[in-house]
């Protein structure tokens, strides 16, 4: 081997450590670049996050707005802006959210999915601001975008808010897929229409709509309550009784709501005592039903005070509770020694006050409590979540 050839071999070998060193430096430079990038997240971002954790959403929004103002208009900045818009809306600053989202939409870079998401946010801003027509328009336009499903859900909420049950039925039927059948909701929408028809003295139409409700959800007790009312209004008392009894097979907890109508239908057929016997039978079989008051009142009409008191006393003894004790104090106040009557009145008033606070209907979903029963929870907007009988809270 000549000296020149030897050099050709030796030079690369001698340079090996240099190559290693260059690689090591290159790696160091990359790491530094990454760290530098990480450090480029503005301090305001962390301040905003911290304020959010501390539930100071106003401060968080101000910090986030400062961060956005200092950044270039790129995709990440626009994403941050969407978050800021949500924060504004959550804080009730709907005007600020609207301006922000409109500005984002005016950017020529906001296209495709990003544009659909921003429009969806703007629709929610309008809805929160009470501009429901504009919100509806946006959600309707989004039905053919990537946000279609979410937009349809928002539309369904709007139709329920507006009590536009026909549109709600149509949309909920279109939304049905897989496990999400919307059967409770659709049946209730039909019931809402049926109830309106009943109030407006159109019992035949109410009946037809209640049957539609049952076709969608055969467990819909409200449909049978409406059928009973509609049949009663048309003088078909046996049909009214049958509709009330059908509730027992669907869900006996709702029988308390049918009690008055059931008794009235029996009474109209000249069988008031049989009607009362059915109610007493229900109360004995299902002690949780809220039936004491109606049984006492009807028994008073048929059998007089002593027998009514005896019947209701037996029922309360079977399952003593606050409402029952209140009823019993009322029942027995008449036969109390006049000297102690004032005390009895006082005790009854105290129990009554306590009952007002502690015996209520309650939403099983969000625990909203009320003295009135709601088919549609005003707090969480769920259907059929209220306990059908008042309970001790
Ligand atoms: Zn609720």
Coordinates of C-alpha atoms and ligand atoms in Angstrom, one line a residue:
X1 CA 0.0 0.0 0.0
X2 CA 1.4 3.4 -1.0
X3 CA 1.6 6.3 1.5
X4 CA -1.2 8.2 -0.4
X5 CA -3.7 5.3 -0.2
X6 CA -2.9 4.9 3.5
X7 CA -3.8 8.5 4.2
X8 CA -7.1 8.0 2.3
X9 CA -8.0 5.3 5.0
X10 CA -6.5 7.1 8.0
X11 CA -8.3 10.5 7.5
X12 CA -11.9 9.2 7.9
X13 CA -10.9 7.1 10.9
X14 CA -9.1 10.0 12.5
X15 CA -12.2 12.2 11.9
X16 CA -14.6 9.8 13.5
X17 CA -14.6 11.6 16.9
X18 CA -15.3 14.8 15.1
X19 CA -18.4 13.3 13.4
X20 CA -19.6 12.0 16.8
X21 CA -19.1 15.5 18.3
X22 CA -21.0 17.1 15.5
X23 CA -23.9 14.7 16.0
X24 CA -23.9 15.4 19.7
X25 CA -24.0 19.1 19.0
X26 CA -26.8 18.7 16.5
X27 CA -28.8 16.8 19.1
X28 CA -28.1 19.5 21.7
X29 CA -29.2 22.2 19.2
X30 CA -32.5 20.3 18.6
X31 CA -33.2 20.0 22.3
X32 CA -32.4 23.6 22.8
X33 CA -34.9 24.5 20.0
X34 CA -37.6 22.4 21.7
X35 CA -36.9 23.9 25.1
X36 CA -36.9 27.4 23.5
X37 CA -40.3 26.7 21.9
X38 CA -41.7 25.4 25.2
X39 CA -40.5 28.5 26.9
X40 CA -42.2 30.6 24.2
X41 CA -45.6 29.9 25.8
X42 CA -46.4 33.3 27.2
X43 CA -46.6 33.8 31.0
X44 CA -50.1 35.1 30.6
X45 CA -51.2 31.7 29.5
X46 CA -50.2 30.2 32.9
X47 CA -51.7 33.1 34.8
X48 CA -55.0 32.5 32.9
X49 CA -54.9 28.8 33.7
X50 CA -54.2 29.5 37.4
X51 CA -57.1 32.0 37.6
X52 CA -59.4 29.4 36.0
X53 CA -58.4 26.8 38.6
X54 CA -59.1 29.4 41.3
X55 CA -62.5 30.0 39.7
X56 CA -61.7 33.6 38.8
X57 CA -63.1 33.3 35.3
X58 CA -63.1 37.1 34.7
X59 CA -59.4 37.4 35.4
X60 CA -58.7 34.3 33.3
X61 CA -60.6 35.8 30.4
X62 CA -58.6 39.1 30.6
X63 CA -55.3 37.2 30.7
X64 CA -56.2 35.0 27.8
X65 CA -57.3 38.0 25.8
X66 CA -53.9 39.6 26.4
X67 CA -52.1 36.4 25.3
X68 CA -54.2 36.3 22.1
X69 CA -53.6 39.9 21.3
X70 CA -49.8 39.4 21.6
X71 CA -49.7 36.3 19.3
X72 CA -49.6 36.1 15.5
X73 CA -52.9 35.2 13.8
X74 CA -52.3 31.4 13.3
X75 CA -54.4 28.3 13.8
X76 CA -53.4 27.9 17.4
X77 CA -54.3 31.5 18.2
X78 CA -57.7 31.0 16.6
X79 CA -58.2 27.8 18.8
X80 CA -57.4 29.9 21.9
X81 CA -59.9 32.5 20.7
X82 CA -62.6 29.8 20.6
X83 CA -61.8 28.9 24.2
X84 CA -61.9 32.6 25.2
X85 CA -65.3 32.9 23.4
X86 CA -66.7 29.9 25.5
X87 CA -65.4 31.6 28.6
X88 CA -67.1 34.9 27.7
X89 CA -70.4 33.0 27.1
X90 CA -70.1 31.0 30.4
X91 CA -69.7 34.4 32.2
X92 CA -72.8 35.8 30.5
X93 CA -70.7 38.2 28.4
X94 CA -72.6 37.1 25.2
X95 CA -71.9 40.4 23.3
X96 CA -68.1 39.9 23.7
X97 CA -68.4 36.2 22.6
X98 CA -70.4 37.2 19.6
X99 CA -67.9 39.9 18.5
X100 CA -65.0 37.5 19.0
X101 CA -66.6 34.7 17.0
X102 CA -67.8 37.0 14.2
X103 CA -64.2 38.4 13.9
X104 CA -62.8 34.8 13.7
X105 CA -65.3 34.0 10.9
X106 CA -64.3 37.1 9.0
X107 CA -60.7 35.7 8.7
X108 CA -60.1 34.1 5.3
X109 CA -58.0 31.4 7.1
X110 CA -61.1 30.2 9.1
X111 CA -62.3 27.4 6.8
X112 CA -63.6 23.8 6.8
X113 CA -64.0 22.2 10.3
X114 CA -62.7 25.3 12.0
X115 CA -65.3 27.4 10.3
X116 CA -68.1 25.0 11.3
X117 CA -66.9 24.9 14.9
X118 CA -66.8 28.7 15.1
X119 CA -70.3 29.0 13.6
X120 CA -71.5 26.4 16.1
X121 CA -70.1 28.6 18.9
X122 CA -71.7 31.7 17.4
X123 CA -75.0 29.9 17.3
X124 CA -74.7 29.1 21.0
X125 CA -73.8 32.8 21.7
X126 CA -77.0 33.9 20.0
X127 CA -79.1 31.4 21.9
X128 CA -77.5 32.4 25.2
X129 CA -78.3 36.1 24.3
X130 CA -81.9 35.2 23.6
X131 CA -81.5 35.8 19.8
X132 CA -83.1 32.4 19.2
X133 CA -84.1 33.0 15.5
X134 CA -80.5 33.8 14.6
X135 CA -79.3 30.7 16.5
X136 CA -81.8 28.5 14.8
X137 CA -80.7 29.8 11.4
X138 CA -77.1 29.0 12.1
X139 CA -77.9 25.5 13.5
X140 CA -80.1 24.8 10.4
X141 CA -77.2 25.8 8.1
X142 CA -74.8 23.5 10.0
X143 CA -76.9 20.4 9.4
X144 CA -74.8 19.5 6.4
X145 CA -71.4 20.2 8.0
X146 CA -69.0 18.3 10.3
X147 CA -71.0 19.8 13.3
X148 CA -74.3 18.4 12.0
X149 CA -75.0 16.1 15.0
X150 CA -74.2 18.8 17.7
X151 CA -76.2 21.4 15.7
X152 CA -79.3 19.1 15.5
X153 CA -79.1 18.6 19.3
X154 CA -79.1 22.4 19.8
X155 CA -82.0 22.7 17.4
X156 CA -83.9 20.1 19.5
X157 CA -83.3 22.2 22.6
X158 CA -84.6 25.3 20.8
X159 CA -87.8 23.6 19.6
X160 CA -88.4 22.3 23.2
X161 CA -87.8 25.8 24.6
X162 CA -90.2 27.3 22.0
X163 CA -92.7 24.4 22.7
X164 CA -92.7 23.7 18.9
X165 CA -93.5 20.1 19.4
X166 CA -94.2 19.2 15.8
X167 CA -90.7 20.3 14.8
X168 CA -89.2 18.6 17.9
X169 CA -90.9 15.3 16.9
X170 CA -89.6 15.5 13.3
X171 CA -86.1 16.3 14.4
X172 CA -85.9 13.7 17.2
X173 CA -87.1 11.0 14.8
X174 CA -84.3 12.0 12.4
X175 CA -81.8 11.9 15.2
X176 CA -82.7 8.3 16.3
X177 CA -79.9 5.9 15.8
X178 CA -78.4 2.9 17.7
X179 CA -78.9 3.2 21.5
X180 CA -80.2 6.8 21.2
X181 CA -83.9 6.1 20.5
X182 CA -85.4 9.4 21.9
X183 CA -88.5 7.3 22.7
X184 CA -89.1 9.1 26.0
X185 CA -88.7 12.5 24.4
X186 CA -90.8 11.8 21.3
X187 CA -93.6 10.3 23.4
X188 CA -93.6 13.3 25.7
X189 CA -93.6 15.7 22.7
X190 CA -96.8 13.9 21.5
X191 CA -98.2 14.2 25.0
X192 CA -97.5 17.9 25.1
X193 CA -99.5 18.3 21.8
X194 CA -102.3 16.0 23.2
X195 CA -102.4 18.0 26.4
X196 CA -102.9 21.2 24.4
X197 CA -105.7 19.6 22.4
X198 CA -107.3 18.6 25.6
X199 CA -107.1 22.1 27.1
X200 CA -108.6 23.5 23.9
X201 CA -111.5 21.0 24.1
X202 CA -110.5 18.7 21.2
X203 CA -110.6 15.4 23.1
X204 CA -110.6 13.2 19.9
X205 CA -107.4 14.8 18.7
X206 CA -105.9 14.5 22.2
X207 CA -106.7 10.8 22.1
X208 CA -105.1 10.3 18.7
X209 CA -101.9 12.1 19.8
X210 CA -101.8 10.1 23.1
X211 CA -102.0 6.9 21.0
X212 CA -99.1 8.1 18.9
X213 CA -97.2 8.6 22.2
X214 CA -97.9 5.0 23.2
X215 CA -96.9 3.7 19.8
X216 CA -93.4 5.3 20.4
X217 CA -93.1 4.4 24.1
X218 CA -95.7 1.8 25.3
X219 CA -94.6 2.6 28.9
X220 CA -95.7 6.3 28.6
X221 CA -98.0 6.7 31.6
X222 CA -98.7 10.3 30.7
X223 CA -100.4 9.1 27.5
X224 CA -102.8 6.9 29.5
X225 CA -103.6 9.8 31.9
X226 CA -104.5 11.9 28.8
X227 CA -106.5 9.0 27.3
X228 CA -108.4 8.8 30.6
X229 CA -109.2 12.5 30.6
X230 CA -110.1 12.5 26.9
X231 CA -112.5 9.5 27.3
X232 CA -114.0 11.1 30.4
X233 CA -114.7 14.3 28.6
X234 CA -116.5 12.4 25.9
X235 CA -118.6 10.5 28.4
X236 CA -116.9 7.2 27.8
X237 CA -116.4 6.4 31.5
X238 CA -115.5 2.8 31.2
X239 CA -112.7 3.7 28.7
X240 CA -111.5 6.3 31.2
X241 CA -111.3 3.6 33.9
X242 CA -109.5 1.2 31.6
X243 CA -106.9 3.8 30.8
X244 CA -106.3 4.5 34.5
X245 CA -106.0 0.8 35.2
X246 CA -103.5 0.4 32.3
X247 CA -101.1 2.6 34.3
X248 CA -100.8 -0.1 36.9
X249 CA -99.2 -2.4 34.3
X250 CA -96.9 0.4 33.0
X251 CA -95.6 1.9 36.3
X252 CA -97.7 1.8 39.4
X253 CA -95.9 4.8 40.8
X254 CA -98.0 7.1 38.6
X255 CA -101.3 5.7 39.8
X256 CA -101.6 8.6 42.3
X257 CA -101.9 11.0 39.4
X258 CA -104.9 9.0 38.0
X259 CA -106.7 8.7 41.3
X260 CA -109.1 11.7 40.9
X261 CA -110.0 10.8 37.4
X262 CA -110.4 7.1 38.2
X263 CA -112.8 7.9 41.1
X264 CA -114.8 10.4 39.0
X265 CA -115.3 7.9 36.2
X266 CA -116.6 5.3 38.6
X267 CA -118.8 7.9 40.2
X268 CA -120.2 8.9 36.8
X269 CA -121.2 5.3 36.3
X270 CA -123.0 5.3 39.6
X271 CA -120.3 3.2 41.3
X272 CA -118.5 5.6 43.6
X273 CA -118.0 3.0 46.3
X274 CA -116.3 0.7 43.9
X275 CA -114.0 3.6 42.8
X276 CA -113.1 4.3 46.4
X277 CA -112.4 0.6 47.1
X278 CA -110.0 0.5 44.1
X279 CA -108.2 3.5 45.5
X280 CA -107.9 2.0 49.0
X281 CA -106.7 -1.2 47.4
X282 CA -104.0 0.7 45.6
X283 CA -102.9 2.5 48.8
X284 CA -102.6 -0.8 50.6
X285 CA -100.7 -2.6 47.8
X286 CA -98.5 0.4 47.0
X287 CA -98.0 2.4 50.3
X288 CA -95.6 4.9 48.6
X289 CA -98.5 6.3 46.6
X290 CA -99.6 9.8 47.5
X291 CA -103.3 8.8 48.0
X292 CA -104.3 9.7 51.5
X293 CA -105.9 13.1 50.7
X294 CA -108.0 11.9 47.8
X295 CA -109.1 8.8 49.8
X296 CA -110.1 10.9 52.8
X297 CA -112.0 13.4 50.7
X298 CA -113.9 10.8 48.7
X299 CA -114.6 8.6 51.7
X300 CA -116.0 11.7 53.5
X301 CA -118.5 12.2 50.6
X302 CA -119.6 8.5 50.6
X303 CA -119.3 7.3 54.2
X304 CA -119.2 10.4 56.4
X305 CA -116.5 11.7 58.8
X306 CA -116.1 8.8 61.2
X307 CA -115.6 6.2 58.5
X308 CA -113.3 8.4 56.5
X309 CA -111.2 9.1 59.6
X310 CA -111.0 5.3 60.3
X311 CA -110.0 4.4 56.7
X312 CA -107.2 7.0 56.5
X313 CA -105.9 6.2 60.0
X314 CA -105.5 2.6 59.0
X315 CA -103.6 3.6 55.9
X316 CA -101.3 6.0 57.7
X317 CA -100.5 3.4 60.4
X318 CA -99.4 1.1 57.6
X319 CA -96.8 3.6 56.5
X320 CA -96.4 6.5 58.9
X321 CA -94.8 9.6 57.4
X322 CA -94.9 13.4 57.7
X323 CA -97.8 13.9 55.3
X324 CA -99.7 11.1 56.9
X325 CA -99.2 12.5 60.4
X326 CA -100.4 15.9 59.1
X327 CA -103.5 14.3 57.7
X328 CA -104.2 12.4 60.9
X329 CA -103.9 15.5 63.1
X330 CA -106.5 17.1 60.8
X331 CA -108.7 14.1 61.0
X332 CA -108.7 13.8 64.8
X333 CA -108.7 17.5 65.6
X334 CA -112.5 17.4 65.7
X335 CA -112.8 14.8 68.4
X336 CA -110.2 16.3 70.7
X337 CA -111.0 17.7 74.1
X338 CA -111.7 21.4 73.5
X339 CA -109.2 22.3 76.2
X340 CA -106.4 20.7 74.2
X341 CA -107.7 21.8 70.8
X342 CA -105.4 24.9 70.6
X343 CA -102.4 22.6 71.2
X344 CA -103.5 20.3 68.5
X345 CA -103.9 23.2 66.1
X346 CA -100.4 24.4 67.0
X347 CA -98.9 20.9 66.5
X348 CA -100.7 20.6 63.1
X349 CA -99.4 24.0 62.0
X350 CA -95.8 23.1 63.0
X351 CA -96.0 19.8 61.2
X352 CA -97.6 21.6 58.2
X353 CA -94.7 24.1 58.0
X354 CA -92.2 21.3 58.2
X355 CA -94.1 19.4 55.5
X356 CA -94.0 22.4 53.1
X357 CA -90.2 22.4 53.4
X358 CA -89.5 18.6 53.5
X359 CA -92.2 16.9 51.4
X360 CA -91.7 17.5 47.7
X361 CA -91.3 16.2 44.2
X362 CA -87.6 15.7 43.2
X363 CA -85.8 15.3 39.9
X364 CA -83.9 12.0 40.1
X365 CA -81.4 13.4 37.6
X366 CA -80.4 16.8 39.0
X367 CA -82.2 16.7 42.4
X368 CA -84.1 19.8 41.7
X369 CA -87.0 20.0 44.3
X370 CA -90.4 21.5 43.8
X371 CA -93.9 21.5 45.4
X372 CA -95.2 21.2 41.8
X373 CA -94.8 18.2 39.6
X374 CA -93.0 18.6 36.2
X375 CA -92.9 16.2 33.3
X376 CA -90.0 18.2 32.0
X377 CA -87.5 19.2 34.6
X378 CA -87.0 23.0 34.5
X379 CA -83.5 22.7 35.9
X380 CA -81.9 19.9 33.8
X381 CA -84.4 19.7 30.9
X382 CA -84.8 15.9 31.2
X383 CA -88.1 14.3 30.7
X384 CA -89.9 12.0 33.2
X385 CA -87.2 12.4 35.8
X386 CA -89.4 13.7 38.6
X387 CA -90.5 11.4 41.4
X388 CA -94.3 10.8 40.6
X389 CA -95.1 11.0 44.3
X390 CA -93.9 13.6 46.8
X391 CA -91.2 12.3 49.0
X392 CA -89.5 13.3 52.3
X393 CA -86.4 15.2 51.3
Ligands
LIG1 ZN1 -83.6 17.7 36.7

